[in-house]
XYZ file of C-alpha atoms in Angstrom:
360
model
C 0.000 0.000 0.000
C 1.580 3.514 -1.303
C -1.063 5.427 0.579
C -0.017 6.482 3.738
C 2.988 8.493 1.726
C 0.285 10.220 0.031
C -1.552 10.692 3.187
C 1.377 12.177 4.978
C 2.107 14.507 2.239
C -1.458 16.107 2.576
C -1.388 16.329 6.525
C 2.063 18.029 6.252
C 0.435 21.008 3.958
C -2.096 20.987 6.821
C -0.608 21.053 9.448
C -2.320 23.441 11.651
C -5.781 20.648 11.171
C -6.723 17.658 13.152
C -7.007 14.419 10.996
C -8.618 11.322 10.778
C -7.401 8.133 9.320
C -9.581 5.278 8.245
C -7.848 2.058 7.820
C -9.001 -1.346 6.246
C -7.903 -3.624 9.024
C -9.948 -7.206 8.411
C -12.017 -8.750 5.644
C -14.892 -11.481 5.817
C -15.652 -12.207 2.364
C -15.668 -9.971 -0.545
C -15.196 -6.403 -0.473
C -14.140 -3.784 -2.604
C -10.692 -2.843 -1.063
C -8.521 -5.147 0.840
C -6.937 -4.838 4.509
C -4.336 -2.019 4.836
C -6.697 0.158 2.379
C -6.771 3.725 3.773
C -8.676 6.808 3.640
C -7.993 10.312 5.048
C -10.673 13.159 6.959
C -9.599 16.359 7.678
C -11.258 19.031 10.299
C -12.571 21.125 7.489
C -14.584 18.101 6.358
C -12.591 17.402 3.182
C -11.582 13.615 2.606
C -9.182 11.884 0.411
C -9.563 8.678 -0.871
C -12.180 5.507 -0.731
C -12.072 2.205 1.194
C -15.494 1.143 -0.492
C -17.407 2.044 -3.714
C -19.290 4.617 -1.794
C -21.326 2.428 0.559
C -18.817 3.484 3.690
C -17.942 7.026 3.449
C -20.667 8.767 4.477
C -21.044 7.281 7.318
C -16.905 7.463 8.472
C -17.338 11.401 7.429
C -19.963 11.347 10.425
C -17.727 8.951 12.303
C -14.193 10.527 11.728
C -15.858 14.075 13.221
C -16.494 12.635 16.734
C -13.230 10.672 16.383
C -11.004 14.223 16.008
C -13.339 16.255 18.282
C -12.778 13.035 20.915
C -9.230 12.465 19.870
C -10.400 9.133 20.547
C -9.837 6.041 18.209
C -12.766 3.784 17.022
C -13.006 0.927 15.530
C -16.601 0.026 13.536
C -17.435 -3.307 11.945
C -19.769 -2.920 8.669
C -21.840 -5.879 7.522
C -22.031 -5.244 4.126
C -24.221 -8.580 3.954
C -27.097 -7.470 4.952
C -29.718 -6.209 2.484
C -31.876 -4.722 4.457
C -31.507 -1.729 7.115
C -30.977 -4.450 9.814
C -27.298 -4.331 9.217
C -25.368 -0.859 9.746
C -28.171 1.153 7.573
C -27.335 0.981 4.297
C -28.626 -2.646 3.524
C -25.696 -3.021 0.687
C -25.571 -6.472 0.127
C -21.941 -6.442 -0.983
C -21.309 -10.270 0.300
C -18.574 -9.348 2.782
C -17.769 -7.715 6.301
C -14.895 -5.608 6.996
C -13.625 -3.536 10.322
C -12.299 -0.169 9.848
C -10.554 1.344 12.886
C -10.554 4.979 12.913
C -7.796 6.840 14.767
C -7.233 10.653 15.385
C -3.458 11.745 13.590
C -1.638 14.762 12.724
C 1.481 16.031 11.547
C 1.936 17.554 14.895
C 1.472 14.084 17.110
C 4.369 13.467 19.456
C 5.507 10.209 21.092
C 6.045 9.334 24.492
C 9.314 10.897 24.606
C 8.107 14.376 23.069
C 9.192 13.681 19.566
C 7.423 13.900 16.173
C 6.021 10.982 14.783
C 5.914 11.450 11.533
C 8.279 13.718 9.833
C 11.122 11.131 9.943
C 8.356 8.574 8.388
C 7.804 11.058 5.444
C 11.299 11.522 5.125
C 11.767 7.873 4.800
C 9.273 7.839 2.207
C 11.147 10.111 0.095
C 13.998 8.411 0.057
C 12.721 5.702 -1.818
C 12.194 3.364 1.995
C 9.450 1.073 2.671
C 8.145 1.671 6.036
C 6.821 -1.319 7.912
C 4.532 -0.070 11.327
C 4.144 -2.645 13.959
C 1.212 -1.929 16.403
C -0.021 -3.575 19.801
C -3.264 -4.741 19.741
C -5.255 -5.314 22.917
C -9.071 -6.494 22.317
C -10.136 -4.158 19.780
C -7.814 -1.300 20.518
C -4.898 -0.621 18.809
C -1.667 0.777 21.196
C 1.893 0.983 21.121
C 3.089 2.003 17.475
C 6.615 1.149 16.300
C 8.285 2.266 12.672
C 10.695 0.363 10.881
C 12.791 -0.147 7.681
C 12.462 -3.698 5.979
C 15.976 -4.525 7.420
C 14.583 -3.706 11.373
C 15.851 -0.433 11.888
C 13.857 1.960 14.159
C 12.616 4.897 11.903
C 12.287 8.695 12.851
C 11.707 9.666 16.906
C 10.455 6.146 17.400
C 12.561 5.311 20.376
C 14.648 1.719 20.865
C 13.224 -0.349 23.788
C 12.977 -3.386 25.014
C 9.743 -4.384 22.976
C 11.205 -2.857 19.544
C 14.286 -4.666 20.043
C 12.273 -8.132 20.302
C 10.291 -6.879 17.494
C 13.047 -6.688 14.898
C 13.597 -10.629 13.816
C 9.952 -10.617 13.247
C 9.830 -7.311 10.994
C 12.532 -8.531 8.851
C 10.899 -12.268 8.743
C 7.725 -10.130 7.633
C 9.028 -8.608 4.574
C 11.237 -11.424 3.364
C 7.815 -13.195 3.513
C 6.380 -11.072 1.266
C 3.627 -10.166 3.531
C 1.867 -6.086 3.199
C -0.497 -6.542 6.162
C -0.566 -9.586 9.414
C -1.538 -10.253 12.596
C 0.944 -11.950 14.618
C 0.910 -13.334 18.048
C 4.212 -12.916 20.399
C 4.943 -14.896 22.634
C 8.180 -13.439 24.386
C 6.069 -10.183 24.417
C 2.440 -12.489 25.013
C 0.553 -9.655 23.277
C -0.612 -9.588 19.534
C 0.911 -7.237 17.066
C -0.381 -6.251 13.866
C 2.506 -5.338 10.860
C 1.572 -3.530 7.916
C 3.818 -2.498 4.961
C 3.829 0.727 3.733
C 5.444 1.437 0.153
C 7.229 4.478 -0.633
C 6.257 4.973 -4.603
C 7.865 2.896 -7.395
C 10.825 4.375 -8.978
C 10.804 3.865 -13.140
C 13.926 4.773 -15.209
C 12.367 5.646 -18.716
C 14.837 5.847 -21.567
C 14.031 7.981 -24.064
C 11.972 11.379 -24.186
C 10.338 10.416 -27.479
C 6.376 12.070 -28.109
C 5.545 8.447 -27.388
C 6.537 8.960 -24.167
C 4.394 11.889 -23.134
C 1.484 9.739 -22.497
C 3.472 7.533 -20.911
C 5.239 9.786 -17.729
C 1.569 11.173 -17.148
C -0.233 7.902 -16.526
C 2.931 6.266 -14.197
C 3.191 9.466 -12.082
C -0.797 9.209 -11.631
C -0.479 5.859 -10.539
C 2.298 6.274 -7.754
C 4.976 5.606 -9.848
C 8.269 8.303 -9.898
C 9.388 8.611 -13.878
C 13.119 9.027 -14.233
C 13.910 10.361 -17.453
C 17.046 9.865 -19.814
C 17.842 11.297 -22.867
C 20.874 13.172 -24.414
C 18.492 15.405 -25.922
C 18.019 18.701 -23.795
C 14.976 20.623 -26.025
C 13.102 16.826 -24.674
C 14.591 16.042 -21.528
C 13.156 18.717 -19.266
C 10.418 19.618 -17.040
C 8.217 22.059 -19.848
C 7.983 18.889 -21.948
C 7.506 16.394 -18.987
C 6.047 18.114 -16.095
C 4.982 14.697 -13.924
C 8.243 13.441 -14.413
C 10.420 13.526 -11.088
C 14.142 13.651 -12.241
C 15.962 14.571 -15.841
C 19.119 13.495 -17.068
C 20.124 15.089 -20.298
C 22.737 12.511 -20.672
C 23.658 9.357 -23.064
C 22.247 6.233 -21.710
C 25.973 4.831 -21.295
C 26.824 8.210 -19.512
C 23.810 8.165 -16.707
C 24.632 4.053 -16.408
C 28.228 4.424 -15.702
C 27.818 7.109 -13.262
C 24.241 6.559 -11.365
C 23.447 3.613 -9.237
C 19.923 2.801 -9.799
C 17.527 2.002 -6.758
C 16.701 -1.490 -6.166
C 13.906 -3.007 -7.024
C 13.235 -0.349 -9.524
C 11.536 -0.511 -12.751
C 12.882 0.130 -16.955
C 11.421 0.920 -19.620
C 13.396 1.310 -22.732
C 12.194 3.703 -25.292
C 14.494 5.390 -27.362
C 13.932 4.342 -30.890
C 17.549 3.774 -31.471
C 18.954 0.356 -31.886
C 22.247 0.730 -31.155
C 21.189 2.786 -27.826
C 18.850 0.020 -26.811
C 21.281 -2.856 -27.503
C 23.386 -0.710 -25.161
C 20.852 -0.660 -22.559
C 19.396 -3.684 -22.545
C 23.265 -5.490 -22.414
C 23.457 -3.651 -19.117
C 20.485 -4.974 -17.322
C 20.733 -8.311 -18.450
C 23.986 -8.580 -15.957
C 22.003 -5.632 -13.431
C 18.637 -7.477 -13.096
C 15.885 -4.622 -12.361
C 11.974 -5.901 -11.228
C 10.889 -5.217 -14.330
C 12.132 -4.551 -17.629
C 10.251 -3.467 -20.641
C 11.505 -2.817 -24.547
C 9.489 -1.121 -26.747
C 8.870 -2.729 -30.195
C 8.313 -6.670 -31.416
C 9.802 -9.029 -30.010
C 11.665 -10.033 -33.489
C 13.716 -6.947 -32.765
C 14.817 -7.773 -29.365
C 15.729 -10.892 -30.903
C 18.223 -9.020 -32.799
C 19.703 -6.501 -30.089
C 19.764 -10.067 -28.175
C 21.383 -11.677 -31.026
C 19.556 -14.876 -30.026
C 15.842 -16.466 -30.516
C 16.185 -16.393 -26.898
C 14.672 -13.584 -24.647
C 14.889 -14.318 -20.713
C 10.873 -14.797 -19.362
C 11.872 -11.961 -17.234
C 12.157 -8.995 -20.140
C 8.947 -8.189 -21.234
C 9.409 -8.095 -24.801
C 6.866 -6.710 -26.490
C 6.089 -4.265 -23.846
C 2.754 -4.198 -22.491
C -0.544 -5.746 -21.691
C -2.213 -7.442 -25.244
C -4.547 -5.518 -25.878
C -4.335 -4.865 -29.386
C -3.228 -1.585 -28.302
C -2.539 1.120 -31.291
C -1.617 4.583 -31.161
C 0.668 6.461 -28.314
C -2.441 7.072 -25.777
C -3.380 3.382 -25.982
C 0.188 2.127 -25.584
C 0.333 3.529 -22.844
C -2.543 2.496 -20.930
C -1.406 -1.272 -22.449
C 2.234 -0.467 -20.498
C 0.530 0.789 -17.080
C -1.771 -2.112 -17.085
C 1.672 -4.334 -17.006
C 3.441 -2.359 -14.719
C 0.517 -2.328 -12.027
C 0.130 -5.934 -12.619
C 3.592 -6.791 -11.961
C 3.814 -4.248 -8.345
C 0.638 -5.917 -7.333
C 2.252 -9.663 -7.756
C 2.728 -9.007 -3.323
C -0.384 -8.193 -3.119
C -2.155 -11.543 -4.889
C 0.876 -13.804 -2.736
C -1.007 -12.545 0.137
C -4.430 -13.184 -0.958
C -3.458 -16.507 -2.303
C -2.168 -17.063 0.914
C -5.352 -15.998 3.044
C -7.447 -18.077 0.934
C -5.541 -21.202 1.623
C -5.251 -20.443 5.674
C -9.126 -19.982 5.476
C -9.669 -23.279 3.445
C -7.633 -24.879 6.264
């Protein structure tokens, strides 16, 4: 879940409000979002985001206002079952049942020890870390709060004690599990935690700053992805061109490679209409593996910057979803359609996963 950077972003340029945060944290059946799913209230009644497909929100507006003016958290079940008024009053009949706590934040909350909470949590986001919170439940209230990186690292003001310390092995076993969201019982500790990854947004190196590739920077940055552009042509490479792009490099692709070490687990997409550039490119990654590459074109022509009929399972060659995409516009929606498929590949483990626990 990428939301919470978001979220953080928005409470930051308003500061001086109370907020409320809505979160997604257990699922009967079918619903429309899935557990870590968030959703943001401020005190001058504006909200950002949905955790259903408009069955909920109206009545967590209602909710969230006693739950700053209280500065008390809540936590409601909704019975989205029911299909009559006998359930929470909507009568949706959506098949499922889902508990939402509701918990007072803002960018001014301190910790225990007088700190901020969550400036060193943004700050984490922007550097391209995942943030993993660990959180004490007793009954159906949600305590103690703990931050850490995906290697077990204490984040921001959060303060090393006895129970973080313990905590650590079990944050690190959490990611390498791929798990985004889990209740787990301790039993040094004999209390119940509940971990939940947070993702900072997806970096994407694009190469090339083609008109092709217009479409293409607008619809990643709208879906949480940060475009990194490269291209040794200046009058293309630069913000009045590609305004939702993040970073520019005005540089030959052998240049920026030899002198820029690219994030992990980051994304590629190779663009630039040159073959010799792309055979350039692509020679690199094959020996620097990124999550996902993509080459624009057929695959016959990969075939020949490969110099082989064979192209590793792993390059996506032609890029894209099929389907039967033409023109710039549609390529591109073909090409986010892959890319979101491939980032949500956690998110179906984890499903998969629940589904075979429950069947058990």
């Amino acid at each position: 879940m990428k939301e919470l950077y978001k979220y953080l972003t928005i409470m930051k340029q308003h500061s001086n409000q109370t907020c409320a945060m809505a979160t997604v944290i257990e699922v009967e059946g079918s619903a429309y979002r899935h557990e870590g799913a968030k959703m943001l209230f401020l005190e001058d009644g504006r909200s950002f985001g949905l955790i259903s497909g408009g069955c909920l929100e109206e009545d967590l507006q209602i909710r969230a206002t006693d739950v700053m003016r209280l500065n008390r958290p809540e936590t409601i079940v909704y019975d989205l079952q029911a299909e009559d008024d006998l359930g929470w009053g909507q009568g949706a009949g959506c098949n499922g049942k889902i508990n939402v706590l509701l918990e007072p934040i803002s960018w001014g909350e301190m910790d225990e020890y007088g700190n901020l909470i969550w400036p060193g949590v943004h700050e984490a986001f922007k550097m391209g870390e995942n943030v993993i919170t660990v959180r004490e439940v007793v009954g159906h209230q949600i305590k103690n709060r703990f931050f850490f990186t995906t290697n077990g690292e204490i984040i921001g003001s959060s303060q090393p004690n006895h129970c973080s310390d313990l905590l650590r092995k079990d944050v690190v076993q959490f990611f390498q599990q791929n798990r985004i969201f889990d209740y787990q019982f301790h039993l040094e500790l004999n209390t119940q935690y509940l971990f939940e990854l947070h993702e900072a947004k997806d970096v994407i190196y694009i190469f090339g700053a083609g008109t092709d590739v217009e479409p293409v920077v607008k619809r990643l940055a709208e879906f949480d992805f940060l475009p990194v552009l490269i291209d040794p042509k200046e009058s293309r490479c630069q913000p009045s061109v590609f305004p939702d792009a993040t970073q520019y490099y005005p540089e030959h692709p052998e240049t920026f490679l030899a002198n820029h070490k690219l994030r992990d687990q980051s994304y590629v997409l190779i663009m630039t209409h040159s073959f010799e550039r792309d055979q350039l490119i692509l020679s690199y990654f094959l020996k620097h593996q990124p999550k996902y590459l993509g080459i624009l074109g057929p695959k016959r022509r990969t075939e020949r910057l490969l110099g082989s009929t064979f192209v590793p399972e792993w390059v996506h060659s032609p890029i894209g979803m099929e389907i039967d995409a033409e023109g710039a516009e549609e390529i591109s929606l073909s090409i986010l359609a892959e890319l979101i498929k491939v980032r949500n590949e956690k998110r179906m483990l984890n499903k998969r996963r629940k589904k075979a626990q429950q069947i058990r």
